CSV table of C-alpha atoms in Angstrom, one decimal:
chain,number,residue,atom,x,y,z
A,1,UNK,CA,0.0,0.0,-0.1
A,2,UNK,CA,2.7,2.4,0.9
A,3,UNK,CA,4.4,1.8,-2.6
A,4,UNK,CA,1.1,2.6,-4.3
A,5,UNK,CA,0.8,5.8,-2.5
A,6,UNK,CA,4.4,6.7,-3.1
A,7,UNK,CA,4.0,6.6,-6.9
A,8,UNK,CA,0.4,7.8,-7.0
A,9,UNK,CA,-0.8,10.6,-9.5
A,10,UNK,CA,-4.1,11.9,-10.8
A,11,UNK,CA,-4.7,9.1,-13.1
A,12,UNK,CA,-3.9,6.2,-11.0
A,13,UNK,CA,-5.4,7.4,-7.8
A,14,UNK,CA,-8.3,5.0,-8.2
A,15,UNK,CA,-6.0,2.3,-7.1
A,16,UNK,CA,-6.5,3.5,-3.6
A,17,UNK,CA,-10.2,3.0,-3.9
A,18,UNK,CA,-9.6,-0.3,-5.7
A,19,UNK,CA,-7.5,-1.5,-2.8
A,20,UNK,CA,-10.4,-0.8,-0.4
A,21,UNK,CA,-12.6,-3.1,-2.4
A,22,UNK,CA,-10.3,-6.2,-2.2
A,23,UNK,CA,-12.2,-9.4,-1.5
A,24,UNK,CA,-15.3,-7.3,-1.1
A,25,UNK,CA,-17.5,-10.2,0.1
A,26,UNK,CA,-14.9,-10.8,2.9
A,27,UNK,CA,-14.6,-7.1,4.0
A,28,UNK,CA,-18.1,-6.1,3.6
A,29,UNK,CA,-19.6,-5.4,7.1
A,30,UNK,CA,-22.9,-7.0,7.8
A,31,UNK,CA,-23.8,-4.0,10.1
A,32,UNK,CA,-27.1,-2.4,8.8
A,33,UNK,CA,-27.2,1.3,8.5
A,34,UNK,CA,-30.8,1.1,9.4
A,35,UNK,CA,-30.4,-0.2,12.9
A,36,UNK,CA,-33.6,-1.0,14.9
A,37,UNK,CA,-34.0,1.5,17.7
A,38,UNK,CA,-34.8,-0.2,21.0
A,39,UNK,CA,-34.0,2.4,23.5
A,40,UNK,CA,-32.4,5.8,24.1
A,41,UNK,CA,-31.0,7.7,27.0
A,42,UNK,CA,-33.0,10.9,27.5
A,43,UNK,CA,-32.2,13.3,30.4
A,44,UNK,CA,-30.5,10.5,32.3
A,45,UNK,CA,-33.7,8.1,31.8
A,46,UNK,CA,-33.7,5.1,29.8
A,47,UNK,CA,-36.7,5.2,27.3
A,48,UNK,CA,-37.9,1.9,25.7
A,49,UNK,CA,-41.6,2.3,24.9
A,50,UNK,CA,-41.9,2.7,21.1
A,51,UNK,CA,-44.6,5.6,21.3
A,52,UNK,CA,-42.3,7.4,23.8
A,53,UNK,CA,-39.3,6.7,21.6
A,54,UNK,CA,-40.9,8.4,18.5
A,55,UNK,CA,-41.8,11.4,20.5
A,56,UNK,CA,-38.5,11.8,22.4
A,57,UNK,CA,-36.6,11.4,19.0
A,58,UNK,CA,-38.7,14.0,17.3
A,59,UNK,CA,-38.4,16.5,20.1
A,60,UNK,CA,-34.7,16.1,20.0
A,61,UNK,CA,-34.5,16.7,16.3
A,62,UNK,CA,-36.6,19.9,16.5
A,63,UNK,CA,-35.1,21.1,19.9
A,64,UNK,CA,-32.7,23.5,18.3
A,65,UNK,CA,-34.7,26.8,18.4
A,66,UNK,CA,-34.2,29.7,15.8
A,67,UNK,CA,-31.7,32.3,16.8
A,68,UNK,CA,-32.8,35.4,18.5
A,69,UNK,CA,-33.3,38.6,16.4
A,70,UNK,CA,-30.3,40.3,18.2
A,71,UNK,CA,-28.1,37.3,17.2
A,72,UNK,CA,-29.3,37.3,13.6
A,73,UNK,CA,-28.5,41.0,13.5
A,74,UNK,CA,-24.9,40.5,14.5
A,75,UNK,CA,-24.7,37.7,12.0
A,76,UNK,CA,-26.1,39.8,9.3
A,77,UNK,CA,-23.5,42.4,9.8
A,78,UNK,CA,-20.8,40.0,9.8
A,79,UNK,CA,-22.0,38.4,6.5
A,80,UNK,CA,-22.4,41.8,4.9
A,81,UNK,CA,-18.8,42.8,5.7
A,82,UNK,CA,-17.7,39.3,4.6
A,83,UNK,CA,-19.3,39.2,1.2
A,84,UNK,CA,-17.7,42.4,-0.1
A,85,UNK,CA,-15.0,40.3,-1.6
A,86,UNK,CA,-17.5,38.4,-3.9
A,87,UNK,CA,-17.9,40.6,-7.0
A,88,UNK,CA,-21.4,39.4,-8.0
A,89,UNK,CA,-22.6,41.2,-11.0
A,90,UNK,CA,-26.1,42.9,-11.3
A,91,UNK,CA,-27.3,39.9,-13.5
A,92,UNK,CA,-29.3,37.8,-11.0
A,93,UNK,CA,-30.3,34.3,-10.7
A,94,UNK,CA,-34.0,33.8,-11.3
A,95,UNK,CA,-36.5,30.8,-11.3
A,96,UNK,CA,-38.8,30.1,-14.1
A,97,UNK,CA,-41.7,29.4,-11.7
A,98,UNK,CA,-42.9,31.2,-8.6
A,99,UNK,CA,-44.9,28.5,-6.6
A,100,UNK,CA,-43.9,26.1,-3.9
A,101,UNK,CA,-45.6,23.5,-1.6
A,102,UNK,CA,-45.3,23.0,2.1
A,103,UNK,CA,-43.3,19.9,2.8
A,104,UNK,CA,-44.0,17.5,5.6
A,105,UNK,CA,-41.1,15.4,6.5
A,106,UNK,CA,-41.2,11.8,7.6
A,107,UNK,CA,-38.1,10.9,9.4
A,108,UNK,CA,-36.2,7.8,10.0
A,109,UNK,CA,-32.8,7.7,11.9
A,110,UNK,CA,-29.4,6.4,11.1
A,111,UNK,CA,-26.9,6.1,13.8
A,112,UNK,CA,-23.4,7.8,13.3
A,113,UNK,CA,-21.7,6.0,16.2
A,114,UNK,CA,-21.5,2.8,18.1
A,115,UNK,CA,-23.4,4.0,21.1
A,116,UNK,CA,-27.1,3.5,20.2
A,117,UNK,CA,-28.6,5.0,23.2
A,118,UNK,CA,-27.0,8.4,22.9
A,119,UNK,CA,-29.4,10.8,21.0
A,120,UNK,CA,-26.3,12.8,19.8
A,121,UNK,CA,-25.3,9.8,17.7
A,122,UNK,CA,-28.6,9.7,15.6
A,123,UNK,CA,-29.2,11.8,12.5
A,124,UNK,CA,-32.5,12.5,10.8
A,125,UNK,CA,-33.0,11.6,7.1
A,126,UNK,CA,-36.0,13.1,5.3
A,127,UNK,CA,-38.3,10.8,3.4
A,128,UNK,CA,-40.0,13.2,1.0
A,129,UNK,CA,-43.2,12.5,-1.1
A,130,UNK,CA,-42.7,12.3,-4.8
A,131,UNK,CA,-44.2,15.8,-5.6
A,132,UNK,CA,-41.7,17.5,-3.2
A,133,UNK,CA,-38.7,15.7,-4.8
A,134,UNK,CA,-40.0,16.9,-8.2
A,135,UNK,CA,-40.3,20.4,-7.0
A,136,UNK,CA,-36.8,20.2,-5.5
A,137,UNK,CA,-35.3,18.9,-8.6
A,138,UNK,CA,-36.7,21.7,-10.7
A,139,UNK,CA,-35.1,24.2,-8.2
A,140,UNK,CA,-31.8,22.3,-8.0
A,141,UNK,CA,-31.4,22.2,-11.7
A,142,UNK,CA,-31.6,25.8,-12.1
A,143,UNK,CA,-29.4,26.5,-9.0
A,144,UNK,CA,-26.8,24.2,-10.2
A,145,UNK,CA,-26.6,25.8,-13.8
A,146,UNK,CA,-26.2,29.2,-12.0
A,147,UNK,CA,-23.5,28.0,-9.7
A,148,UNK,CA,-21.4,26.3,-12.4
A,149,UNK,CA,-21.9,29.4,-14.6
A,150,UNK,CA,-20.6,31.9,-12.0
A,151,UNK,CA,-18.0,29.5,-10.5
A,152,UNK,CA,-19.4,30.2,-7.0
A,153,UNK,CA,-18.6,26.9,-5.1
A,154,UNK,CA,-15.0,27.0,-3.9
A,155,UNK,CA,-12.6,24.5,-5.7
A,156,UNK,CA,-11.6,23.2,-2.3
A,157,UNK,CA,-15.3,21.6,-2.0
A,158,UNK,CA,-15.4,18.1,-3.1
A,159,UNK,CA,-19.0,17.0,-1.8
A,160,UNK,CA,-22.0,16.8,-3.9
A,161,UNK,CA,-20.3,18.0,-7.1
A,162,UNK,CA,-19.7,16.5,-10.5
A,163,UNK,CA,-16.1,15.2,-11.1
A,164,UNK,CA,-15.5,15.5,-7.4
A,165,UNK,CA,-15.6,12.6,-4.8
A,166,UNK,CA,-14.0,11.5,-1.6
A,167,UNK,CA,-11.3,10.2,-3.7
A,168,UNK,CA,-10.5,13.6,-5.1
A,169,UNK,CA,-10.5,15.2,-1.7
A,170,UNK,CA,-8.2,12.6,-0.4
A,171,UNK,CA,-5.9,12.8,-3.3
A,172,UNK,CA,-5.3,16.5,-2.6
A,173,UNK,CA,-4.8,16.0,1.0
A,174,UNK,CA,-2.3,13.3,0.3
A,175,UNK,CA,-0.5,15.3,-2.3
A,176,UNK,CA,-0.3,18.3,0.1
A,177,UNK,CA,1.2,15.9,2.8
A,178,UNK,CA,3.9,14.7,0.3
A,179,UNK,CA,4.9,18.2,-0.6
A,180,UNK,CA,5.4,19.1,3.2
A,181,UNK,CA,7.5,15.9,3.8
A,182,UNK,CA,9.6,16.4,0.7
A,183,UNK,CA,10.4,20.1,1.5
A,184,UNK,CA,11.2,19.0,5.0
A,185,UNK,CA,8.5,21.6,6.3
A,186,UNK,CA,6.2,21.2,9.3
A,187,UNK,CA,2.5,20.8,8.5
A,188,UNK,CA,-0.4,21.0,11.1
A,189,UNK,CA,-3.6,19.2,9.9
A,190,UNK,CA,-6.9,20.1,11.8
A,191,UNK,CA,-9.7,17.8,11.4
A,192,UNK,CA,-12.8,19.6,12.3
A,193,UNK,CA,-16.0,18.0,13.4
A,194,UNK,CA,-19.0,20.3,13.1
A,195,UNK,CA,-21.9,19.2,15.4
A,196,UNK,CA,-25.0,18.4,13.3
A,197,UNK,CA,-24.0,21.1,10.8
A,198,UNK,CA,-27.0,20.3,8.3
A,199,UNK,CA,-29.4,20.6,11.2
A,200,UNK,CA,-28.0,23.9,12.4
A,201,UNK,CA,-28.4,26.0,9.2
A,202,UNK,CA,-30.5,29.0,9.9
A,203,UNK,CA,-32.8,29.7,6.8
A,204,UNK,CA,-32.5,33.5,7.4
A,205,UNK,CA,-28.7,33.5,7.3
A,206,UNK,CA,-28.8,31.1,4.2
A,207,UNK,CA,-31.2,33.4,2.4
A,208,UNK,CA,-28.9,36.5,3.3
A,209,UNK,CA,-25.9,34.6,1.7
A,210,UNK,CA,-28.0,33.6,-1.4
A,211,UNK,CA,-28.7,37.3,-1.9
A,212,UNK,CA,-25.2,38.2,-1.7
A,213,UNK,CA,-24.6,35.4,-4.4
A,214,UNK,CA,-26.8,37.3,-6.8
A,215,UNK,CA,-30.2,35.3,-6.3
A,216,UNK,CA,-33.2,37.4,-7.2
A,217,UNK,CA,-36.0,38.5,-4.9
A,218,UNK,CA,-38.5,36.3,-6.5
A,219,UNK,CA,-36.1,33.1,-6.4
A,220,UNK,CA,-35.4,34.2,-2.7
A,221,UNK,CA,-39.1,34.1,-2.1
A,222,UNK,CA,-39.5,30.5,-3.4
A,223,UNK,CA,-36.6,29.3,-1.4
A,224,UNK,CA,-37.9,31.1,1.7
A,225,UNK,CA,-41.3,29.4,1.1
A,226,UNK,CA,-39.5,26.1,0.8
A,227,UNK,CA,-38.3,26.6,4.5
A,228,UNK,CA,-41.6,27.9,5.8
A,229,UNK,CA,-44.3,25.8,7.7
A,230,UNK,CA,-42.2,22.8,7.8
A,231,UNK,CA,-43.0,19.9,10.1
A,232,UNK,CA,-42.0,16.4,10.9
A,233,UNK,CA,-43.0,13.5,12.6
A,234,UNK,CA,-40.9,10.3,13.5
A,235,UNK,CA,-42.0,6.7,12.9
A,236,UNK,CA,-40.8,3.4,14.4
A,237,UNK,CA,-42.6,0.4,13.0
A,238,UNK,CA,-46.3,1.1,13.3
A,239,UNK,CA,-45.7,3.8,16.1
A,240,UNK,CA,-45.8,7.5,15.0
A,241,UNK,CA,-44.9,10.7,16.9
A,242,UNK,CA,-46.8,13.9,17.0
A,243,UNK,CA,-46.1,16.3,14.3
A,244,UNK,CA,-43.7,19.1,15.2
A,245,UNK,CA,-42.5,22.3,13.5
A,246,UNK,CA,-39.0,22.7,12.2
A,247,UNK,CA,-37.2,26.0,12.4
A,248,UNK,CA,-33.6,25.1,11.5
A,249,UNK,CA,-31.7,22.9,9.2
A,250,UNK,CA,-31.7,21.9,5.5
A,251,UNK,CA,-33.3,18.3,5.0
A,252,UNK,CA,-30.8,15.5,4.9
A,253,UNK,CA,-32.0,12.9,2.2
A,254,UNK,CA,-33.6,15.6,0.0
A,255,UNK,CA,-32.2,16.6,-3.4
A,256,UNK,CA,-32.0,20.3,-2.6
A,257,UNK,CA,-30.6,20.2,0.9
A,258,UNK,CA,-26.9,19.3,0.1
A,259,UNK,CA,-26.6,22.0,-2.5
A,260,UNK,CA,-28.1,24.7,-0.2
A,261,UNK,CA,-25.5,23.4,2.6
A,262,UNK,CA,-22.6,24.0,0.1
A,263,UNK,CA,-23.6,27.4,-0.3
A,264,UNK,CA,-24.1,28.2,3.2
A,265,UNK,CA,-20.6,26.8,4.2
A,266,UNK,CA,-18.9,28.0,1.0
A,267,UNK,CA,-17.6,31.4,2.3
A,268,UNK,CA,-15.6,29.8,5.2
A,269,UNK,CA,-12.6,29.3,2.8
A,270,UNK,CA,-12.5,32.9,1.8
A,271,UNK,CA,-12.9,34.1,5.5
A,272,UNK,CA,-10.0,31.9,6.8
A,273,UNK,CA,-7.7,32.6,3.9
A,274,UNK,CA,-4.7,32.1,6.1
A,275,UNK,CA,-5.3,28.3,5.9
A,276,UNK,CA,-5.5,25.7,3.1
A,277,UNK,CA,-9.0,23.9,3.1
A,278,UNK,CA,-10.2,20.6,1.8
A,279,UNK,CA,-13.8,20.0,2.2
A,280,UNK,CA,-16.4,17.2,1.6
A,281,UNK,CA,-19.6,18.8,2.6
A,282,UNK,CA,-19.2,19.3,6.2
A,283,UNK,CA,-16.1,17.2,6.6
A,284,UNK,CA,-13.5,19.9,7.0
A,285,UNK,CA,-9.7,19.4,6.9
A,286,UNK,CA,-7.6,22.6,7.4
A,287,UNK,CA,-3.8,22.8,6.8
A,288,UNK,CA,-1.3,25.2,8.1
A,289,UNK,CA,2.4,24.9,7.0
A,290,UNK,CA,5.8,26.5,8.3
A,291,UNK,CA,9.4,25.8,8.7
A,292,UNK,CA,9.4,25.9,12.6
A,293,UNK,CA,7.2,24.2,15.1
A,294,UNK,CA,6.8,27.0,17.3
A,295,UNK,CA,5.9,29.5,14.6
A,296,UNK,CA,3.4,26.9,13.0
A,297,UNK,CA,1.6,26.6,16.3
A,298,UNK,CA,1.7,30.4,16.9
A,299,UNK,CA,0.3,31.3,13.7
A,300,UNK,CA,-2.3,28.4,13.9
A,301,UNK,CA,-3.4,29.6,17.3
A,302,UNK,CA,-3.7,33.2,16.1
A,303,UNK,CA,-5.5,32.3,12.8
A,304,UNK,CA,-7.8,29.5,14.2
A,305,UNK,CA,-9.6,32.4,16.2
A,306,UNK,CA,-11.3,33.2,12.8
A,307,UNK,CA,-12.8,29.8,12.6
A,308,UNK,CA,-14.3,30.2,16.1
A,309,UNK,CA,-15.6,33.7,15.0
A,310,UNK,CA,-17.1,32.2,11.8
A,311,UNK,CA,-18.9,29.4,13.6
A,312,UNK,CA,-20.2,31.9,16.2
A,313,UNK,CA,-21.7,34.1,13.5
A,314,UNK,CA,-23.2,31.3,11.3
A,315,UNK,CA,-24.7,29.5,14.4
A,316,UNK,CA,-22.6,26.3,13.8
A,317,UNK,CA,-21.0,24.5,16.8
A,318,UNK,CA,-17.7,22.5,16.7
A,319,UNK,CA,-17.5,19.1,18.5
A,320,UNK,CA,-14.1,19.7,20.1
A,321,UNK,CA,-13.9,16.1,21.5
A,322,UNK,CA,-14.0,14.6,18.0
A,323,UNK,CA,-12.0,17.4,16.4
A,324,UNK,CA,-8.3,16.4,16.2
A,325,UNK,CA,-4.8,17.7,15.1
A,326,UNK,CA,-2.1,15.9,13.4
A,327,UNK,CA,1.6,17.1,12.7
A,328,UNK,CA,3.3,16.2,9.5
A,329,UNK,CA,7.2,16.5,9.1
A,330,UNK,CA,10.3,14.6,8.3
A,331,UNK,CA,12.4,16.5,10.8
A,332,UNK,CA,13.8,14.5,13.8
A,333,UNK,CA,14.2,15.3,17.4
A,334,UNK,CA,11.0,17.5,17.6
A,335,UNK,CA,9.0,17.4,20.6
A,336,UNK,CA,5.2,17.6,19.6
A,337,UNK,CA,2.5,18.8,22.2
A,338,UNK,CA,0.0,16.4,23.3
A,339,UNK,CA,-2.7,18.9,22.8
A,340,UNK,CA,-3.4,22.5,21.6
A,341,UNK,CA,-5.8,24.8,23.3
A,342,UNK,CA,-8.4,26.4,21.0
A,343,UNK,CA,-11.1,28.7,22.4
A,344,UNK,CA,-10.5,27.1,25.9
A,345,UNK,CA,-10.8,23.5,24.5
A,346,UNK,CA,-7.8,21.2,24.5
A,347,UNK,CA,-7.7,19.6,21.0
A,348,UNK,CA,-5.8,16.3,21.0
A,349,UNK,CA,-2.8,15.7,18.9
A,350,UNK,CA,-2.9,12.2,17.1
A,351,UNK,CA,-0.6,10.2,14.9
A,352,UNK,CA,-3.5,8.9,12.8
A,353,UNK,CA,-7.1,9.8,11.8
A,354,UNK,CA,-9.8,8.2,9.8
A,355,UNK,CA,-10.7,10.6,7.0
A,356,UNK,CA,-13.5,9.9,4.6
A,357,UNK,CA,-13.0,6.1,5.2
A,358,UNK,CA,-9.3,6.0,4.9
A,359,UNK,CA,-7.0,5.9,8.1
A,360,UNK,CA,-4.2,8.5,7.3
A,361,UNK,CA,-1.1,8.3,9.6
A,362,UNK,CA,1.6,11.2,10.0
A,363,UNK,CA,4.2,9.1,8.3
A,364,UNK,CA,1.9,8.4,5.3
A,365,UNK,CA,2.6,4.6,5.6
A,366,UNK,CA,-0.9,3.5,5.6
A,367,UNK,CA,0.1,0.6,7.8
A,368,UNK,CA,-2.8,1.0,10.3
A,369,UNK,CA,-5.3,1.2,7.3
A,370,UNK,CA,-3.8,-2.0,5.7
A,371,UNK,CA,-4.0,-3.8,9.2
A,372,UNK,CA,-7.6,-2.7,9.5
A,373,UNK,CA,-8.5,-4.2,6.1
A,374,UNK,CA,-6.6,-7.5,6.8
A,375,UNK,CA,-8.3,-7.9,10.1
A,376,UNK,CA,-11.6,-7.3,8.5
A,377,UNK,CA,-10.9,-9.8,5.9
A,378,UNK,CA,-9.8,-12.4,8.5
A,379,UNK,CA,-12.7,-11.8,10.8
A,380,UNK,CA,-15.5,-12.0,8.0
A,381,UNK,CA,-13.6,-15.2,6.5
A,382,UNK,CA,-13.8,-16.8,9.8
A,383,UNK,CA,-17.6,-15.7,10.1
A,384,UNK,CA,-18.1,-17.3,6.8
A,385,UNK,CA,-16.3,-20.5,7.6
A,386,UNK,CA,-18.4,-21.0,10.9
A,387,UNK,CA,-21.6,-20.2,9.3
């Protein structure tokens, strides 16, 4: 594996993907992404009754109330000053239709972690009716044409874009790591974990950003209507929760949601211009490079304040427990810190990190990733043998 990576280029990066599919039948996990929900821990109390579970989960996913007017005003001023650098011409983006329908989301949940009783490890996926999907596809088609024509989405974004993927994001990150090591520089990688980023998007801030990107008043009205009067209910087997209003978030599992999220997070690259970014939707990797460890840490600590500021005004929280730092260098006899304090949070320094399904280590050896694949093959072969 190390040999493959050492000689990798744009044309053969697919080898990395192919490697991950070796003996697919043996490697493939039997874990279902649609794990039955038997219980959750809510306010320190274990909830098992299905009817109660439905309502607890639904309340949890609608619990983030919209921001106060004073906070929105601060965020508006922040975005106004920030978007001066975008030279959007007077030609505006307009839709060819002016009506929209209220959407009622039926939610199911997928666990994002191994702890099934923790509500924070669940994410809501919207199951939309066919008419809603048709409506979204019409909007999405026109938005996509406008974005591509104006080159609005940053080239550092690899999620939900044609000719971009996890592989292209990983390729660029690995290429930057190789450059750092070949120049004997010191690199600092920050793997940012946003807490429920899709569910935290405030429609009012999103509409403000869309206006800055040149979207017309009529088109904004349609998108505003798309976010208004939304409600959702939660279903487990035959049990259904009460319907509750949704004030925040773009629907996960929808056609339009991912595209609107890309527009919402797009300006983070411009605002934090001191860093190099690689994005896959909300999976954010930030890189800082220098020649001396002390200067890299000092510049990072100073510049990272902008990330905290951006998150504050965009109403998105960082999960500091899952956010990690990794140093990259070929230099010897360097004493690396065990953690770095960011906004009164000690961010752990690690030697390896699982990014977009691939475990990357600070030596770029991929030994841990290869070991994980081998263990998975052995384990699944044993299961097949005994079954």
